[in-house]
mmCIF file of C-alpha atoms and ligand atoms in Angstrom:
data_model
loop_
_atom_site.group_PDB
_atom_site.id
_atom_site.type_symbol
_atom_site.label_atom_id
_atom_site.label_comp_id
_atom_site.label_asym_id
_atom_site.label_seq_id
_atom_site.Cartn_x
_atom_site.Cartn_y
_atom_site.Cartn_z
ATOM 1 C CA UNK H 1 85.483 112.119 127.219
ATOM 2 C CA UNK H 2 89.019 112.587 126.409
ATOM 3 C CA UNK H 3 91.206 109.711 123.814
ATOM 4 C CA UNK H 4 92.735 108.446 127.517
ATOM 5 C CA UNK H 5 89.290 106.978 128.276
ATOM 6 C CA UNK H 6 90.006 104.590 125.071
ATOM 7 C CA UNK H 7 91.041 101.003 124.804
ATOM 8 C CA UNK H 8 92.960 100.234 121.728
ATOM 9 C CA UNK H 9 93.009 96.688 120.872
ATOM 10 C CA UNK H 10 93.052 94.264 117.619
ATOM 11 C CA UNK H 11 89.615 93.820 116.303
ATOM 12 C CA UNK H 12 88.058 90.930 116.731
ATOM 13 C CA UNK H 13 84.798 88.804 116.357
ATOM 14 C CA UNK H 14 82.699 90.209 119.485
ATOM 15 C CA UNK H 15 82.981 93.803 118.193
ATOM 16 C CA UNK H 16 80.162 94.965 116.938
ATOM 17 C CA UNK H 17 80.737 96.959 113.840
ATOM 18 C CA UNK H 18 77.192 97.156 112.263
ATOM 19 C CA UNK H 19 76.581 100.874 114.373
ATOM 20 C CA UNK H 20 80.287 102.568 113.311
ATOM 21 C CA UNK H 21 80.044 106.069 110.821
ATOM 22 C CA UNK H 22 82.523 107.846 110.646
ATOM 23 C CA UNK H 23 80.633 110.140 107.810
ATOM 24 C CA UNK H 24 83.016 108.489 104.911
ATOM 25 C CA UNK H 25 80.933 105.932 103.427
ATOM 26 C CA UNK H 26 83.754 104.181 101.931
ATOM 27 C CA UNK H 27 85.818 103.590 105.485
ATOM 28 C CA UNK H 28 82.405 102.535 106.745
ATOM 29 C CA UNK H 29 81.257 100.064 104.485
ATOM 30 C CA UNK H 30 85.066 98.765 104.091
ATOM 31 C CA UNK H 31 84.942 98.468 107.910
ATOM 32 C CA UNK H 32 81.074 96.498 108.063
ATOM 33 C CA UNK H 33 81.622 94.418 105.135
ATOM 34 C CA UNK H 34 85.326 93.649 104.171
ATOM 35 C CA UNK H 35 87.558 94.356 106.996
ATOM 36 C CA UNK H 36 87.463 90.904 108.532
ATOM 37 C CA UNK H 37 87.902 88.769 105.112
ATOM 38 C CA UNK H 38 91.201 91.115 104.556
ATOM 39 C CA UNK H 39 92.594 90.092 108.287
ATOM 40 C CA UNK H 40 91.639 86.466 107.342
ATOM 41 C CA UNK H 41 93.931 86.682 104.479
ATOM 42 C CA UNK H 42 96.578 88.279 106.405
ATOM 43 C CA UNK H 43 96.147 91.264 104.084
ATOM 44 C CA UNK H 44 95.764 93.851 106.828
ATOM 45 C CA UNK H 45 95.481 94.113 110.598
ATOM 46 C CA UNK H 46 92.776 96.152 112.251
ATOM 47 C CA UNK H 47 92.888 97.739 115.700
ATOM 48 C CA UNK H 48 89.730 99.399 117.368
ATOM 49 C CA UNK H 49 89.365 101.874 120.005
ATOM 50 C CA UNK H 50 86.687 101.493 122.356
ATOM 51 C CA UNK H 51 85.035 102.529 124.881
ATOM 52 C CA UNK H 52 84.506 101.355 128.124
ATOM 53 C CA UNK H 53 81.009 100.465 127.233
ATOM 54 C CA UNK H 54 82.998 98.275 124.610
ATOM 55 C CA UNK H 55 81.424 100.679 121.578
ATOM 56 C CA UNK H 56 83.990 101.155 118.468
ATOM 57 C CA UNK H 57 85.167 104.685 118.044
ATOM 58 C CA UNK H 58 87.431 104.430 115.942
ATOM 59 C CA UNK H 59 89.515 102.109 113.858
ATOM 60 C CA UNK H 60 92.751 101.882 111.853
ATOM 61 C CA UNK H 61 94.598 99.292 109.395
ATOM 62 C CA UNK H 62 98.000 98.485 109.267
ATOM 63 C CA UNK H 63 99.713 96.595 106.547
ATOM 64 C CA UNK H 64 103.300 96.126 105.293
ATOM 65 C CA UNK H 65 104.426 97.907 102.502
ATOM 66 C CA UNK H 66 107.166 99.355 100.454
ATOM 67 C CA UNK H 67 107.913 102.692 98.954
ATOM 68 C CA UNK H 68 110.480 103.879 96.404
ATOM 69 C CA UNK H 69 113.853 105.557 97.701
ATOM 70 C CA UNK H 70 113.486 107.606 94.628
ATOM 71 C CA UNK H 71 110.188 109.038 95.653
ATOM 72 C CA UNK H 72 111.312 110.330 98.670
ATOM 73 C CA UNK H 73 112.507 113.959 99.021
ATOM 74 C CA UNK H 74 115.975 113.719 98.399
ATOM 75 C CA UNK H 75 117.091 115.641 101.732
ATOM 76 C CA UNK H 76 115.697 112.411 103.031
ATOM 77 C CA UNK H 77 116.709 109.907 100.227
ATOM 78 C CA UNK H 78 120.543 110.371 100.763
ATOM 79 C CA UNK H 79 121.071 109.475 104.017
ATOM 80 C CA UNK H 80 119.889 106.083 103.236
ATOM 81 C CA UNK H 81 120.946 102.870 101.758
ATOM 82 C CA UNK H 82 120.668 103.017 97.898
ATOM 83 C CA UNK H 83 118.344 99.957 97.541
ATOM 84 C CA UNK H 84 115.433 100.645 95.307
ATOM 85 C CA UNK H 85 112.799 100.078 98.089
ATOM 86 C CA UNK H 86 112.841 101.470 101.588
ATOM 87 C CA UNK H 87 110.864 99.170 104.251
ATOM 88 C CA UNK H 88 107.531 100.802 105.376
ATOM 89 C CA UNK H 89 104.313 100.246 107.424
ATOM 90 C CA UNK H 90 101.212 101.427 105.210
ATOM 91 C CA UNK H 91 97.911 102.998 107.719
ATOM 92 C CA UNK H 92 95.566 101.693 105.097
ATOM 93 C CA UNK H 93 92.767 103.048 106.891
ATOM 94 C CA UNK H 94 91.992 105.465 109.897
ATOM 95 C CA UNK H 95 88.345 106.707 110.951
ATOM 96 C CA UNK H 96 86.644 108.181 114.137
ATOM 97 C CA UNK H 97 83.223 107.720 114.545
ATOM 98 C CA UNK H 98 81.225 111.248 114.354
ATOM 99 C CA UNK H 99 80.543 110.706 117.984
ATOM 100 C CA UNK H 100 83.499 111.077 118.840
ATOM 101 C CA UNK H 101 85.353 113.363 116.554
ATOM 102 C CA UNK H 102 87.731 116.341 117.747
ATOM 103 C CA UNK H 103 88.317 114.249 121.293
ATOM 104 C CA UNK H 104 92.051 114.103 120.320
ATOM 105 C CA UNK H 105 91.374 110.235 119.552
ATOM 106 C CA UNK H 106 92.653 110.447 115.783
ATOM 107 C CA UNK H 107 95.807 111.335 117.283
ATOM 108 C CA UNK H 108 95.966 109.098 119.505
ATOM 109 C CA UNK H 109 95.124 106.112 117.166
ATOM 110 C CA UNK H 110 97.993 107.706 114.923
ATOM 111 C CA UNK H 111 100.351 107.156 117.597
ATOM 112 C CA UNK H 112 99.231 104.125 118.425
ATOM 113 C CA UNK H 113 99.946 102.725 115.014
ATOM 114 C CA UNK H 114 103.194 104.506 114.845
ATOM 115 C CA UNK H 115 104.087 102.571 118.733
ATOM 116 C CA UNK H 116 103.011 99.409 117.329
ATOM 117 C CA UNK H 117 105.201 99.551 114.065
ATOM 118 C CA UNK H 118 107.911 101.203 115.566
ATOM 119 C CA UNK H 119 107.979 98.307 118.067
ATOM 120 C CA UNK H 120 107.896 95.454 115.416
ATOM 121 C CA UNK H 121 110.846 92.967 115.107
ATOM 122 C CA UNK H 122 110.412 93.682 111.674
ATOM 123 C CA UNK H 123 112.365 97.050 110.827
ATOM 124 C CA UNK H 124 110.225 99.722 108.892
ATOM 125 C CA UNK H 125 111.890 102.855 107.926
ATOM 126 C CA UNK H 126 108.591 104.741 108.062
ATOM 127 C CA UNK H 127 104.298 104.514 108.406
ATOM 128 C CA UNK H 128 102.858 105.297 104.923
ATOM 129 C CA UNK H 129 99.553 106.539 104.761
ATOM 130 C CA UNK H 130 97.283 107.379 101.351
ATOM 131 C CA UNK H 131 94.995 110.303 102.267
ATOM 132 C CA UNK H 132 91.191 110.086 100.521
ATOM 133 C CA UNK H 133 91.292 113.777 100.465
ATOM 134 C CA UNK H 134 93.449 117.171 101.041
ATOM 135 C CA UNK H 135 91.614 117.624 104.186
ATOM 136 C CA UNK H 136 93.176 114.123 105.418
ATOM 137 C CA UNK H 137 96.131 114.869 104.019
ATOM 138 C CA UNK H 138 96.255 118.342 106.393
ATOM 139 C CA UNK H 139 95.313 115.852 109.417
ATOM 140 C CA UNK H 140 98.296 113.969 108.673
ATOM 141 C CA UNK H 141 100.868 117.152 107.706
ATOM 142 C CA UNK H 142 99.450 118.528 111.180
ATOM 143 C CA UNK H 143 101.111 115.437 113.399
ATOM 144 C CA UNK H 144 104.059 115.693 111.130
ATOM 145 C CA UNK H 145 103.498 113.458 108.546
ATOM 146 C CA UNK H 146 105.854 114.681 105.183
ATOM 147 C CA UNK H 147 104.477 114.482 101.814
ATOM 148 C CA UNK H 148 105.813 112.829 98.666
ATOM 149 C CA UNK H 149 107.077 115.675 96.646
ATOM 150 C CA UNK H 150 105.378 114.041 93.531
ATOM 151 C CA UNK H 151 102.237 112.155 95.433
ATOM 152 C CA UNK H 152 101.371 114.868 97.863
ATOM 153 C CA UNK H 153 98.218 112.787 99.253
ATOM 154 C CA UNK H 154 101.064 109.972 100.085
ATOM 155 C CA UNK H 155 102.651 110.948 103.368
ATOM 156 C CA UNK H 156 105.359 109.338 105.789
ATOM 157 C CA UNK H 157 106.693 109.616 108.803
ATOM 158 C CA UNK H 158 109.876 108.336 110.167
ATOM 159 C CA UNK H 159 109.302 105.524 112.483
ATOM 160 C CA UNK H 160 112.562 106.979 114.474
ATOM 161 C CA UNK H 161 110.243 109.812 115.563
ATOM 162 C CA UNK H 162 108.262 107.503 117.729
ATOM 163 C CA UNK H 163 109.962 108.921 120.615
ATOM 164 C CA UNK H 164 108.013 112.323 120.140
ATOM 165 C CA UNK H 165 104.680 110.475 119.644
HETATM 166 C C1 COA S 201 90.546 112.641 110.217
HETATM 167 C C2 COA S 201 90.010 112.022 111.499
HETATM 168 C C3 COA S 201 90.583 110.606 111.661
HETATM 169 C C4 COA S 201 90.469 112.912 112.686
HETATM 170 O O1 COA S 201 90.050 112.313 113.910
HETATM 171 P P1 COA S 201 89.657 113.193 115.180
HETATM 172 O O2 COA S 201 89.601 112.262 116.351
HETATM 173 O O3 COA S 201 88.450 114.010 114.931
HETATM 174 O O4 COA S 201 90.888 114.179 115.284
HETATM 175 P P2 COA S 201 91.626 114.615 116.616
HETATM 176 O O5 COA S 201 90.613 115.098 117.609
HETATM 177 O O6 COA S 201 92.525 113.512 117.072
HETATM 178 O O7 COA S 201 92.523 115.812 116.099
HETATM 179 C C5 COA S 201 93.870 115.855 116.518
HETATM 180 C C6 COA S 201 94.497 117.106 116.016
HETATM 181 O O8 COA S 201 94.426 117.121 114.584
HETATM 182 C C7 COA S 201 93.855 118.347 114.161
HETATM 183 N N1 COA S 201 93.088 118.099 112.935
HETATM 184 C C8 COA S 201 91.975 117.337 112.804
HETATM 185 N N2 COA S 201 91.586 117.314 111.507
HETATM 186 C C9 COA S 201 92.463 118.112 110.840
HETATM 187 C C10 COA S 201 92.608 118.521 109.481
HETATM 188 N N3 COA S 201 91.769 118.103 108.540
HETATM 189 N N4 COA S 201 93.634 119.346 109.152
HETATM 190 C C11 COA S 201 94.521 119.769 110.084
HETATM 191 N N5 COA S 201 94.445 119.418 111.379
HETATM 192 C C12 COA S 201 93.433 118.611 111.752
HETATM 193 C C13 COA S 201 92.989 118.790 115.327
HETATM 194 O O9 COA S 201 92.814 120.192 115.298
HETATM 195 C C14 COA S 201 93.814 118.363 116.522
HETATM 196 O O10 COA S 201 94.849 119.303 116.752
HETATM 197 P P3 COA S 201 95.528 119.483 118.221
HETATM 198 O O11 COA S 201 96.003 118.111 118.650
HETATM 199 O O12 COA S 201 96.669 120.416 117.957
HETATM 200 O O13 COA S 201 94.456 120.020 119.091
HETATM 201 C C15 COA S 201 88.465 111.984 111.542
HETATM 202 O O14 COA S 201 87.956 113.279 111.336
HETATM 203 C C16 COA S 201 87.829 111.035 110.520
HETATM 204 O O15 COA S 201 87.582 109.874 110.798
HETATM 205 N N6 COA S 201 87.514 111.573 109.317
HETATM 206 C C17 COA S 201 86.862 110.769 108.250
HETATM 207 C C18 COA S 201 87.814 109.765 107.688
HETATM 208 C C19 COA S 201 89.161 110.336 107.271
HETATM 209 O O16 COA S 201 89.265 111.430 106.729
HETATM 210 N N7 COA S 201 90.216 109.557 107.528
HETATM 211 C C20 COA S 201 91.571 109.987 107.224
HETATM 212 C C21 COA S 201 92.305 108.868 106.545
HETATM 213 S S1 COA S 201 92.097 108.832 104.801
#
């Protein structure tokens, strides 16, 4: 199976989340038991890929956020406007089931969150994401993602790079 053979679409109240492990107990039990409350709240959103036999193999959270111009590397900094906060799109959360690990469908949830926020009528200068580990945080570097000089498990990635997604 290959991450084309996916569906991505917003979670909702027929998916059945009870089976999803993604071997991070934290993303699972955030996903089985606190997930929906959040999108109630208009906290987060939550897409889910699934398969065609409508299983979840993966799922990611998108939020809006902020981050600080100042915490940017300055290369990056200076070419924009000198407000204190630069508009951003925060991936809460991104897991793959074990099943279905190493299929290329990380990636491809990663660029579908990056198509939906770059496609927003809200602007966002950049997705934010907050890795759990350095291993994540090598996922992330991998597709391009650029870490915060002083936060190196926060990463961003231009929204403008869409285009290479
Ligand atoms: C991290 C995770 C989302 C990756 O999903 P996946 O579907 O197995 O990954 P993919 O098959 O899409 O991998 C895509 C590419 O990333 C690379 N990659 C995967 N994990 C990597 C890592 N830790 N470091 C560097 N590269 C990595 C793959 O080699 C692949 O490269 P290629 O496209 O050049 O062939 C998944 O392993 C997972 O759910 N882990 C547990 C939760 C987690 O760590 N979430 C991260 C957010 S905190």
């Amino acid at each position: 199976m290959s991450a084309a053979k996916f569906r991505v679409t917003p979670l909702d109240a027929e998916h059945d989340r009870a089976t999803f492990s993604s071997g991070s107990k934290p993303l699972d039990r955030y996903f089985q038991q606190q997930v929906t409350q959040d999108v109630r709240r208009r906290v987060t959103a939550c897409f889910v890929a699934l398969t065609s036999e409508r299983r979840i193999a993966g799922y990611y959270t998108l939020a809006a956020a902020s981050m600080l111009l100042n915490d940017l590397p300055s290369s990056i900094g200076k070419k924009l406007p000198r407000y204190p906060l630069v508009p951003a799109v925060r991936m809460g959360r991104l897991a793959v089931d074990q099943d279905f690990k190493g299929l290329g469908l990380g990636g491809a949830l990663l660029a579908d969150a990056m198509n939906r926020a770059a496609h927003s009528e809200i602007a966002a200068y950049a997705m934010v994401v907050d890795a759990k580990d350095k291993k994540a945080a090598a996922f992330y570097q991998h597709h391009g993602f650029i870490p915060l000089p002083n936060s190196p498990l926060t990463l961003f990635l231009p929204l403008a790079t869409v285009a290479a997604f």
